[in-house]
mmCIF file of N, CA, C and O in Angstrom:
data_model
loop_
_atom_site.group_PDB
_atom_site.id
_atom_site.type_symbol
_atom_site.label_atom_id
_atom_site.label_comp_id
_atom_site.label_asym_id
_atom_site.label_seq_id
_atom_site.Cartn_x
_atom_site.Cartn_y
_atom_site.Cartn_z
ATOM 1 N N MET A 1 -14.035 9.766 1.081
ATOM 2 C CA MET A 1 -13.686 8.861 0.405
ATOM 3 C C MET A 1 -12.297 8.746 1.088
ATOM 4 O O MET A 1 -11.529 9.753 1.474
ATOM 5 N N ALA A 2 -12.429 7.478 1.855
ATOM 6 C CA ALA A 2 -10.711 6.900 2.446
ATOM 7 C C ALA A 2 -9.191 7.227 1.764
ATOM 8 O O ALA A 2 -9.503 6.641 0.623
ATOM 9 N N ILE A 3 -8.512 7.304 1.411
ATOM 10 C CA ILE A 3 -6.959 6.526 0.538
ATOM 11 C C ILE A 3 -7.419 5.178 0.541
ATOM 12 O O ILE A 3 -8.163 4.594 0.972
ATOM 13 N N LYS A 4 -6.491 4.648 -0.767
ATOM 14 C CA LYS A 4 -6.916 2.947 -1.307
ATOM 15 C C LYS A 4 -5.656 2.418 -0.926
ATOM 16 O O LYS A 4 -4.346 2.815 -1.326
ATOM 17 N N LEU A 5 -5.461 1.374 0.163
ATOM 18 C CA LEU A 5 -3.978 0.424 0.420
ATOM 19 C C LEU A 5 -4.852 -0.335 -0.753
ATOM 20 O O LEU A 5 -4.710 -1.390 -0.498
ATOM 21 N N HIS A 6 -2.769 -0.344 -1.829
ATOM 22 C CA HIS A 6 -3.853 -1.933 -3.187
ATOM 23 C C HIS A 6 -2.616 -2.796 -2.056
ATOM 24 O O HIS A 6 -1.599 -2.357 -2.177
ATOM 25 N N ARG A 7 -3.080 -3.836 -1.816
ATOM 26 C CA ARG A 7 -2.645 -5.122 -1.156
ATOM 27 C C ARG A 7 -2.542 -6.346 -1.794
ATOM 28 O O ARG A 7 -4.151 -6.557 -2.241
ATOM 29 N N CYS A 8 -2.024 -7.103 -1.395
ATOM 30 C CA CYS A 8 -2.379 -8.733 -1.543
ATOM 31 C C CYS A 8 -3.796 -9.916 -0.851
ATOM 32 O O CYS A 8 -3.454 -8.538 0.097
ATOM 33 N N PRO A 9 -4.190 -10.002 -1.350
ATOM 34 C CA PRO A 9 -4.816 -10.314 -0.825
ATOM 35 C C PRO A 9 -4.811 -11.621 0.447
ATOM 36 O O PRO A 9 -5.718 -12.379 0.708
ATOM 37 N N SER A 10 -3.804 -11.698 0.702
ATOM 38 C CA SER A 10 -3.558 -12.320 2.634
ATOM 39 C C SER A 10 -3.987 -12.494 3.480
ATOM 40 O O SER A 10 -2.513 -11.548 4.314
ATOM 41 N N LEU A 11 -5.085 -11.245 3.986
ATOM 42 C CA LEU A 11 -4.901 -10.478 4.525
ATOM 43 C C LEU A 11 -5.372 -11.244 5.628
ATOM 44 O O LEU A 11 -4.759 -10.415 7.363
ATOM 45 N N TRP A 12 -5.026 -12.277 6.196
ATOM 46 C CA TRP A 12 -4.186 -12.812 7.267
ATOM 47 C C TRP A 12 -3.083 -12.747 7.766
ATOM 48 O O TRP A 12 -2.427 -13.292 8.169
ATOM 49 N N ALA A 13 -1.884 -12.539 6.765
ATOM 50 C CA ALA A 13 -0.463 -12.275 6.908
ATOM 51 C C ALA A 13 -0.549 -11.269 7.778
ATOM 52 O O ALA A 13 0.153 -10.272 7.174
ATOM 53 N N LYS A 14 0.295 -11.417 9.074
ATOM 54 C CA LYS A 14 0.700 -10.330 9.511
ATOM 55 C C LYS A 14 1.627 -9.935 10.456
ATOM 56 O O LYS A 14 1.659 -10.817 12.085
ATOM 57 N N THR A 15 2.374 -10.591 9.761
ATOM 58 C CA THR A 15 3.739 -10.764 10.450
ATOM 59 C C THR A 15 4.615 -9.766 10.308
ATOM 60 O O THR A 15 4.617 -9.277 9.278
ATOM 61 N N ASN A 16 5.425 -9.232 10.839
ATOM 62 C CA ASN A 16 6.347 -7.928 11.123
ATOM 63 C C ASN A 16 7.350 -8.039 9.074
ATOM 64 O O ASN A 16 8.063 -6.930 8.796
ATOM 65 N N GLY A 17 7.614 -8.900 8.685
ATOM 66 C CA GLY A 17 8.073 -9.355 7.375
ATOM 67 C C GLY A 17 7.792 -9.526 6.583
ATOM 68 O O GLY A 17 8.132 -9.142 5.360
ATOM 69 N N HIS A 18 6.054 -9.025 6.590
ATOM 70 C CA HIS A 18 5.237 -9.080 5.206
ATOM 71 C C HIS A 18 4.585 -7.271 4.542
ATOM 72 O O HIS A 18 4.484 -6.506 5.592
ATOM 73 N N PRO A 19 5.609 -7.137 3.628
ATOM 74 C CA PRO A 19 5.585 -5.745 3.009
ATOM 75 C C PRO A 19 3.935 -5.318 3.318
ATOM 76 O O PRO A 19 3.749 -3.853 3.651
ATOM 77 N N CYS A 20 3.015 -6.318 2.524
ATOM 78 C CA CYS A 20 1.796 -5.186 2.742
ATOM 79 C C CYS A 20 1.646 -5.053 4.701
ATOM 80 O O CYS A 20 0.861 -4.021 4.585
ATOM 81 N N TRP A 21 1.936 -5.750 5.271
ATOM 82 C CA TRP A 21 0.887 -5.617 6.568
ATOM 83 C C TRP A 21 2.040 -4.971 7.582
ATOM 84 O O TRP A 21 1.359 -4.073 7.735
ATOM 85 N N LYS A 22 3.046 -4.247 6.805
ATOM 86 C CA LYS A 22 4.159 -2.909 7.152
ATOM 87 C C LYS A 22 3.512 -2.000 7.240
ATOM 88 O O LYS A 22 2.835 -1.155 8.221
ATOM 89 N N VAL A 23 2.791 -1.800 6.122
ATOM 90 C CA VAL A 23 2.209 -0.641 5.249
ATOM 91 C C VAL A 23 0.476 -0.345 5.804
ATOM 92 O O VAL A 23 0.851 0.780 6.881
ATOM 93 N N GLN A 24 0.062 -1.569 6.355
ATOM 94 C CA GLN A 24 -1.082 -1.640 6.923
ATOM 95 C C GLN A 24 -1.429 -0.933 8.749
ATOM 96 O O GLN A 24 -1.742 -0.550 8.763
ATOM 97 N N LYS A 25 -0.665 -1.905 8.801
ATOM 98 C CA LYS A 25 -0.542 -1.331 10.136
ATOM 99 C C LYS A 25 -0.061 -0.276 10.684
ATOM 100 O O LYS A 25 -0.524 0.394 11.339
ATOM 101 N N ALA A 26 0.953 0.082 9.364
ATOM 102 C CA ALA A 26 1.512 1.876 9.783
ATOM 103 C C ALA A 26 0.334 2.836 9.880
ATOM 104 O O ALA A 26 0.300 3.722 10.822
ATOM 105 N N LEU A 27 -0.424 2.392 8.468
ATOM 106 C CA LEU A 27 -1.731 2.837 8.734
ATOM 107 C C LEU A 27 -3.055 2.773 10.057
ATOM 108 O O LEU A 27 -3.371 3.901 10.234
ATOM 109 N N ASP A 28 -2.913 2.074 10.275
ATOM 110 C CA ASP A 28 -3.496 1.810 11.630
ATOM 111 C C ASP A 28 -2.812 2.649 13.339
ATOM 112 O O ASP A 28 -4.281 3.105 13.509
ATOM 113 N N GLU A 29 -2.347 2.163 13.559
ATOM 114 C CA GLU A 29 -0.852 2.993 14.026
ATOM 115 C C GLU A 29 -0.749 4.738 13.897
ATOM 116 O O GLU A 29 -1.965 5.379 14.763
ATOM 117 N N GLN A 30 -1.795 5.170 13.010
ATOM 118 C CA GLN A 30 -1.577 6.769 12.277
ATOM 119 C C GLN A 30 -2.787 7.742 12.951
ATOM 120 O O GLN A 30 -3.450 8.359 13.056
ATOM 121 N N GLY A 31 -3.749 5.987 12.623
ATOM 122 C CA GLY A 31 -4.969 6.362 12.548
ATOM 123 C C GLY A 31 -5.761 7.017 10.933
ATOM 124 O O GLY A 31 -6.876 7.300 10.865
ATOM 125 N N ILE A 32 -4.918 6.384 10.486
ATOM 126 C CA ILE A 32 -5.081 6.684 9.167
ATOM 127 C C ILE A 32 -6.135 5.975 8.314
ATOM 128 O O ILE A 32 -6.857 4.207 8.191
ATOM 129 N N GLU A 33 -7.671 6.468 7.725
ATOM 130 C CA GLU A 33 -8.727 5.869 6.932
ATOM 131 C C GLU A 33 -7.875 4.967 6.117
ATOM 132 O O GLU A 33 -7.501 5.665 5.323
ATOM 133 N N TYR A 34 -8.557 4.195 5.752
ATOM 134 C CA TYR A 34 -8.226 3.614 4.400
ATOM 135 C C TYR A 34 -9.143 2.321 3.881
ATOM 136 O O TYR A 34 -9.830 1.719 4.654
ATOM 137 N N GLU A 35 -9.047 2.215 2.653
ATOM 138 C CA GLU A 35 -9.908 0.944 1.928
ATOM 139 C C GLU A 35 -8.894 -0.141 1.639
ATOM 140 O O GLU A 35 -8.192 0.808 1.084
ATOM 141 N N ILE A 36 -9.464 -0.983 1.887
ATOM 142 C CA ILE A 36 -8.498 -2.515 1.212
ATOM 143 C C ILE A 36 -8.729 -3.027 0.168
ATOM 144 O O ILE A 36 -9.816 -2.689 -0.016
ATOM 145 N N VAL A 37 -7.553 -2.698 -1.566
ATOM 146 C CA VAL A 37 -8.192 -3.449 -2.306
ATOM 147 C C VAL A 37 -7.572 -4.408 -2.681
ATOM 148 O O VAL A 37 -5.698 -4.303 -2.729
ATOM 149 N N LYS A 38 -7.687 -5.537 -2.504
ATOM 150 C CA LYS A 38 -6.638 -6.584 -2.708
ATOM 151 C C LYS A 38 -6.997 -6.752 -4.147
ATOM 152 O O LYS A 38 -8.062 -7.003 -4.945
ATOM 153 N N GLY A 39 -5.634 -7.292 -5.103
ATOM 154 C CA GLY A 39 -4.746 -7.247 -5.864
ATOM 155 C C GLY A 39 -5.046 -8.945 -6.000
ATOM 156 O O GLY A 39 -4.481 -10.239 -5.218
ATOM 157 N N PRO A 40 -4.316 -9.199 -6.928
ATOM 158 C CA PRO A 40 -4.712 -11.062 -7.571
ATOM 159 C C PRO A 40 -3.344 -10.951 -7.253
ATOM 160 O O PRO A 40 -2.217 -10.315 -7.122
ATOM 161 N N TRP A 41 -3.036 -12.331 -6.815
ATOM 162 C CA TRP A 41 -1.897 -13.034 -6.318
ATOM 163 C C TRP A 41 -1.842 -14.579 -7.327
ATOM 164 O O TRP A 41 -2.880 -15.363 -7.008
ATOM 165 N N PRO A 42 -0.924 -15.008 -7.173
ATOM 166 C CA PRO A 42 0.039 -14.688 -7.697
ATOM 167 C C PRO A 42 1.013 -13.150 -8.577
ATOM 168 O O PRO A 42 -0.421 -12.944 -8.903
ATOM 169 N N ARG A 43 2.077 -12.949 -8.760
ATOM 170 C CA ARG A 43 2.487 -11.763 -9.319
ATOM 171 C C ARG A 43 1.955 -11.652 -11.320
ATOM 172 O O ARG A 43 1.834 -10.970 -11.751
ATOM 173 N N ARG A 44 1.760 -13.201 -11.459
ATOM 174 C CA ARG A 44 1.998 -13.066 -12.749
ATOM 175 C C ARG A 44 0.459 -12.587 -13.300
ATOM 176 O O ARG A 44 -0.053 -12.719 -14.703
ATOM 177 N N LYS A 45 -0.518 -13.191 -12.856
ATOM 178 C CA LYS A 45 -1.939 -12.325 -12.733
ATOM 179 C C LYS A 45 -1.551 -10.868 -13.092
ATOM 180 O O LYS A 45 -1.235 -10.588 -12.273
ATOM 181 N N THR A 46 -2.467 -10.349 -13.782
ATOM 182 C CA THR A 46 -2.371 -9.311 -14.368
ATOM 183 C C THR A 46 -2.700 -7.844 -12.950
ATOM 184 O O THR A 46 -4.388 -8.700 -12.480
ATOM 185 N N ARG A 47 -1.412 -7.566 -12.946
ATOM 186 C CA ARG A 47 -2.475 -6.175 -11.470
ATOM 187 C C ARG A 47 -2.332 -4.957 -12.634
ATOM 188 O O ARG A 47 -1.653 -4.013 -12.151
ATOM 189 N N THR A 48 -3.116 -4.779 -13.290
ATOM 190 C CA THR A 48 -3.155 -3.891 -13.947
ATOM 191 C C THR A 48 -3.134 -2.474 -13.232
ATOM 192 O O THR A 48 -2.810 -1.251 -13.761
ATOM 193 N N ALA A 49 -4.407 -2.141 -12.312
ATOM 194 C CA ALA A 49 -4.548 -0.618 -11.423
ATOM 195 C C ALA A 49 -3.367 -0.444 -10.983
ATOM 196 O O ALA A 49 -2.803 0.685 -11.425
ATOM 197 N N VAL A 50 -1.914 -1.579 -10.369
ATOM 198 C CA VAL A 50 -0.910 -0.752 -10.008
ATOM 199 C C VAL A 50 -0.425 -0.269 -10.223
ATOM 200 O O VAL A 50 0.532 0.105 -10.954
ATOM 201 N N ILE A 51 -0.120 -1.386 -11.829
ATOM 202 C CA ILE A 51 0.569 -1.240 -12.960
ATOM 203 C C ILE A 51 0.581 0.241 -13.571
ATOM 204 O O ILE A 51 0.785 1.048 -13.991
ATOM 205 N N GLU A 52 -0.284 0.348 -14.110
ATOM 206 C CA GLU A 52 -0.639 1.578 -14.573
ATOM 207 C C GLU A 52 -0.651 3.100 -13.445
ATOM 208 O O GLU A 52 0.154 3.692 -13.556
ATOM 209 N N GLY A 53 -0.957 2.941 -12.312
ATOM 210 C CA GLY A 53 -1.041 3.998 -11.298
ATOM 211 C C GLY A 53 0.444 4.391 -10.427
ATOM 212 O O GLY A 53 1.407 5.351 -10.479
ATOM 213 N N THR A 54 1.401 3.111 -11.035
ATOM 214 C CA THR A 54 2.544 3.166 -10.100
ATOM 215 C C THR A 54 3.928 3.021 -11.340
ATOM 216 O O THR A 54 5.168 3.022 -10.900
ATOM 217 N N GLY A 55 3.632 2.126 -12.722
ATOM 218 C CA GLY A 55 4.576 1.257 -13.138
ATOM 219 C C GLY A 55 5.288 0.503 -12.637
ATOM 220 O O GLY A 55 6.671 0.159 -12.866
ATOM 221 N N GLN A 56 4.649 -0.410 -11.738
ATOM 222 C CA GLN A 56 5.547 -1.480 -11.436
ATOM 223 C C GLN A 56 4.211 -2.069 -10.361
ATOM 224 O O GLN A 56 3.233 -1.624 -10.849
ATOM 225 N N SER A 57 4.673 -3.535 -10.855
ATOM 226 C CA SER A 57 3.288 -4.545 -9.995
ATOM 227 C C SER A 57 3.489 -5.335 -8.781
ATOM 228 O O SER A 57 2.989 -6.043 -8.602
ATOM 229 N N SER A 58 3.944 -4.260 -7.793
ATOM 230 C CA SER A 58 4.738 -4.750 -6.254
ATOM 231 C C SER A 58 3.825 -3.746 -5.001
ATOM 232 O O SER A 58 2.940 -2.908 -6.205
ATOM 233 N N TYR A 59 3.385 -4.837 -5.020
ATOM 234 C CA TYR A 59 2.127 -4.450 -3.354
ATOM 235 C C TYR A 59 3.220 -4.029 -2.636
ATOM 236 O O TYR A 59 4.456 -4.209 -2.394
ATOM 237 N N PRO A 60 3.175 -2.884 -1.263
ATOM 238 C CA PRO A 60 1.395 -2.715 -1.234
ATOM 239 C C PRO A 60 2.137 -0.994 -2.152
ATOM 240 O O PRO A 60 2.978 -0.885 -2.502
ATOM 241 N N ALA A 61 1.020 -0.011 -2.401
ATOM 242 C CA ALA A 61 0.211 0.998 -3.279
ATOM 243 C C ALA A 61 -0.366 1.902 -2.660
ATOM 244 O O ALA A 61 -1.575 1.219 -1.925
ATOM 245 N N ILE A 62 -0.317 2.662 -2.672
ATOM 246 C CA ILE A 62 -1.282 4.125 -2.121
ATOM 247 C C ILE A 62 -1.764 3.951 -3.039
ATOM 248 O O ILE A 62 -1.213 5.042 -3.911
ATOM 249 N N GLU A 63 -3.527 4.662 -3.340
ATOM 250 C CA GLU A 63 -3.821 5.324 -4.184
ATOM 251 C C GLU A 63 -4.577 6.485 -2.895
ATOM 252 O O GLU A 63 -5.395 5.842 -2.516
ATOM 253 N N PHE A 64 -4.339 8.147 -3.695
ATOM 254 C CA PHE A 64 -4.834 9.020 -3.195
ATOM 255 C C PHE A 64 -6.255 9.430 -3.272
ATOM 256 O O PHE A 64 -6.591 8.665 -5.131
ATOM 257 N N GLU A 65 -6.828 10.112 -2.533
ATOM 258 C CA GLU A 65 -8.142 10.486 -3.386
ATOM 259 C C GLU A 65 -8.160 10.859 -5.145
ATOM 260 O O GLU A 65 -9.414 11.184 -5.553
ATOM 261 N N ASN A 66 -7.655 11.548 -5.109
ATOM 262 C CA ASN A 66 -7.094 12.516 -6.096
ATOM 263 C C ASN A 66 -6.323 12.058 -7.664
ATOM 264 O O ASN A 66 -6.538 12.499 -9.117
ATOM 265 N N GLY A 67 -6.780 10.328 -7.218
ATOM 266 C CA GLY A 67 -5.413 9.888 -8.075
ATOM 267 C C GLY A 67 -4.559 9.198 -8.439
ATOM 268 O O GLY A 67 -3.617 8.678 -9.482
ATOM 269 N N THR A 68 -3.310 10.407 -7.413
ATOM 270 C CA THR A 68 -2.392 9.785 -7.341
ATOM 271 C C THR A 68 -2.245 8.290 -7.041
ATOM 272 O O THR A 68 -2.706 8.160 -5.795
ATOM 273 N N TRP A 69 -1.019 8.033 -6.566
ATOM 274 C CA TRP A 69 -0.252 7.065 -6.119
ATOM 275 C C TRP A 69 1.062 7.183 -6.400
ATOM 276 O O TRP A 69 1.689 7.489 -5.703
ATOM 277 N N TYR A 70 1.289 6.143 -4.509
ATOM 278 C CA TYR A 70 2.577 6.415 -3.865
ATOM 279 C C TYR A 70 2.472 4.683 -3.599
ATOM 280 O O TYR A 70 2.003 4.300 -3.520
ATOM 281 N N ARG A 71 4.871 4.856 -4.121
ATOM 282 C CA ARG A 71 4.504 3.210 -4.498
ATOM 283 C C ARG A 71 6.333 3.213 -3.886
ATOM 284 O O ARG A 71 7.344 4.171 -4.376
ATOM 285 N N GLU A 72 7.078 3.141 -2.620
ATOM 286 C CA GLU A 72 8.222 2.948 -2.499
ATOM 287 C C GLU A 72 8.430 1.250 -1.814
ATOM 288 O O GLU A 72 7.258 0.647 -1.525
ATOM 289 N N GLN A 73 9.818 0.897 -1.224
ATOM 290 C CA GLN A 73 9.880 0.007 -1.006
ATOM 291 C C GLN A 73 9.074 0.505 0.630
ATOM 292 O O GLN A 73 8.643 0.713 1.248
ATOM 293 N N SER A 74 8.431 -1.230 1.212
ATOM 294 C CA SER A 74 7.454 -1.173 2.322
ATOM 295 C C SER A 74 7.959 -0.651 3.696
ATOM 296 O O SER A 74 6.684 0.260 4.368
ATOM 297 N N LYS A 75 9.084 -0.775 3.799
ATOM 298 C CA LYS A 75 9.649 -0.231 5.124
ATOM 299 C C LYS A 75 10.083 1.723 4.803
ATOM 300 O O LYS A 75 9.791 2.212 5.695
ATOM 301 N N ASP A 76 10.189 1.832 4.021
ATOM 302 C CA ASP A 76 10.151 3.574 3.900
ATOM 303 C C ASP A 76 8.451 4.092 3.953
ATOM 304 O O ASP A 76 8.836 5.448 3.661
ATOM 305 N N MET A 77 7.606 3.191 3.357
ATOM 306 C CA MET A 77 6.568 3.395 3.538
ATOM 307 C C MET A 77 5.727 3.539 4.675
ATOM 308 O O MET A 77 4.938 5.087 5.605
ATOM 309 N N ALA A 78 5.736 3.518 4.975
ATOM 310 C CA ALA A 78 5.729 2.485 6.848
ATOM 311 C C ALA A 78 6.302 3.600 7.308
ATOM 312 O O ALA A 78 5.762 4.394 8.164
ATOM 313 N N GLN A 79 7.508 4.436 7.323
ATOM 314 C CA GLN A 79 8.175 5.091 7.912
ATOM 315 C C GLN A 79 7.726 6.371 7.706
ATOM 316 O O GLN A 79 7.712 7.617 8.184
ATOM 317 N N THR A 80 7.585 6.800 6.475
ATOM 318 C CA THR A 80 6.946 8.137 5.636
ATOM 319 C C THR A 80 5.570 8.445 6.941
ATOM 320 O O THR A 80 5.189 9.274 7.170
ATOM 321 N N ILE A 81 4.425 7.190 6.339
ATOM 322 C CA ILE A 81 3.118 7.049 7.261
ATOM 323 C C ILE A 81 3.308 7.301 9.179
ATOM 324 O O ILE A 81 2.832 8.617 9.562
ATOM 325 N N ARG A 82 4.415 6.837 9.894
ATOM 326 C CA ARG A 82 5.075 7.253 10.951
ATOM 327 C C ARG A 82 5.537 8.426 11.628
ATOM 328 O O ARG A 82 4.841 9.201 11.862
ATOM 329 N N ASP A 83 6.189 9.302 10.143
ATOM 330 C CA ASP A 83 6.787 10.002 10.568
ATOM 331 C C ASP A 83 5.676 11.212 10.451
ATOM 332 O O ASP A 83 5.970 12.824 10.021
ATOM 333 N N GLY A 84 3.809 10.750 9.869
ATOM 334 C CA GLY A 84 3.138 11.795 9.298
ATOM 335 C C GLY A 84 3.240 12.637 7.967
ATOM 336 O O GLY A 84 2.678 13.702 8.087
ATOM 337 N N LYS A 85 4.010 11.841 7.171
ATOM 338 C CA LYS A 85 4.655 12.551 5.547
ATOM 339 C C LYS A 85 3.609 12.096 4.339
ATOM 340 O O LYS A 85 4.140 12.242 3.840
ATOM 341 N N LEU A 86 2.301 11.167 4.951
ATOM 342 C CA LEU A 86 2.099 10.751 3.947
ATOM 343 C C LEU A 86 1.540 11.543 3.335
ATOM 344 O O LEU A 86 1.503 10.945 1.881
ATOM 345 N N MET A 87 1.393 12.463 3.491
ATOM 346 C CA MET A 87 -0.220 13.400 2.451
ATOM 347 C C MET A 87 0.608 14.173 1.737
ATOM 348 O O MET A 87 0.366 15.072 0.205
ATOM 349 N N GLU A 88 1.935 14.100 2.050
ATOM 350 C CA GLU A 88 3.465 14.937 0.921
ATOM 351 C C GLU A 88 3.809 14.336 0.425
ATOM 352 O O GLU A 88 4.054 14.778 -1.527
ATOM 353 N N LYS A 89 3.126 13.289 -0.257
ATOM 354 C CA LYS A 89 2.982 11.668 -1.126
ATOM 355 C C LYS A 89 2.555 11.927 -2.387
ATOM 356 O O LYS A 89 2.660 11.834 -3.327
ATOM 357 N N GLN A 90 1.517 13.029 -1.919
ATOM 358 C CA GLN A 90 0.185 12.857 -2.831
ATOM 359 C C GLN A 90 0.766 13.339 -3.929
ATOM 360 O O GLN A 90 0.761 14.622 -3.917
ATOM 361 N N GLY A 91 0.152 13.202 -4.960
ATOM 362 C CA GLY A 91 0.317 14.059 -5.964
ATOM 363 C C GLY A 91 2.232 14.286 -6.912
ATOM 364 O O GLY A 91 2.557 14.961 -7.401
ATOM 365 N N ALA A 92 3.128 13.194 -4.990
ATOM 366 C CA ALA A 92 4.500 12.938 -6.438
ATOM 367 C C ALA A 92 4.966 12.448 -7.197
ATOM 368 O O ALA A 92 5.326 11.981 -7.934
ATOM 369 N N GLY A 93 3.804 11.423 -7.886
ATOM 370 C CA GLY A 93 4.113 10.799 -9.149
ATOM 371 C C GLY A 93 4.201 9.449 -8.399
ATOM 372 O O GLY A 93 4.590 8.587 -7.643
ATOM 373 N N ALA A 94 4.384 8.252 -9.006
ATOM 374 C CA ALA A 94 5.376 7.070 -9.330
ATOM 375 C C ALA A 94 6.560 6.661 -8.806
ATOM 376 O O ALA A 94 6.889 7.544 -9.453
#
């Protein structure tokens, strides 16, 4: 099973300023397999899984195969992925 990218349901939003796209694009560029988990939008709807996994309601977030989560600002997440350090975040906690 691949990692899970929890993101907003706006899959059409592919601009450099869109947080979810920044992370998704970095995963694509690095050839990392992932499953997209579209969450509810807007924020006022319950984002239970993301909140339970990260302690935050913001997208994007990555859920690893072992059940741990990774969430930072999208630019930092994208840089971590491009630097080849994503798996170092596995088990690091929210």
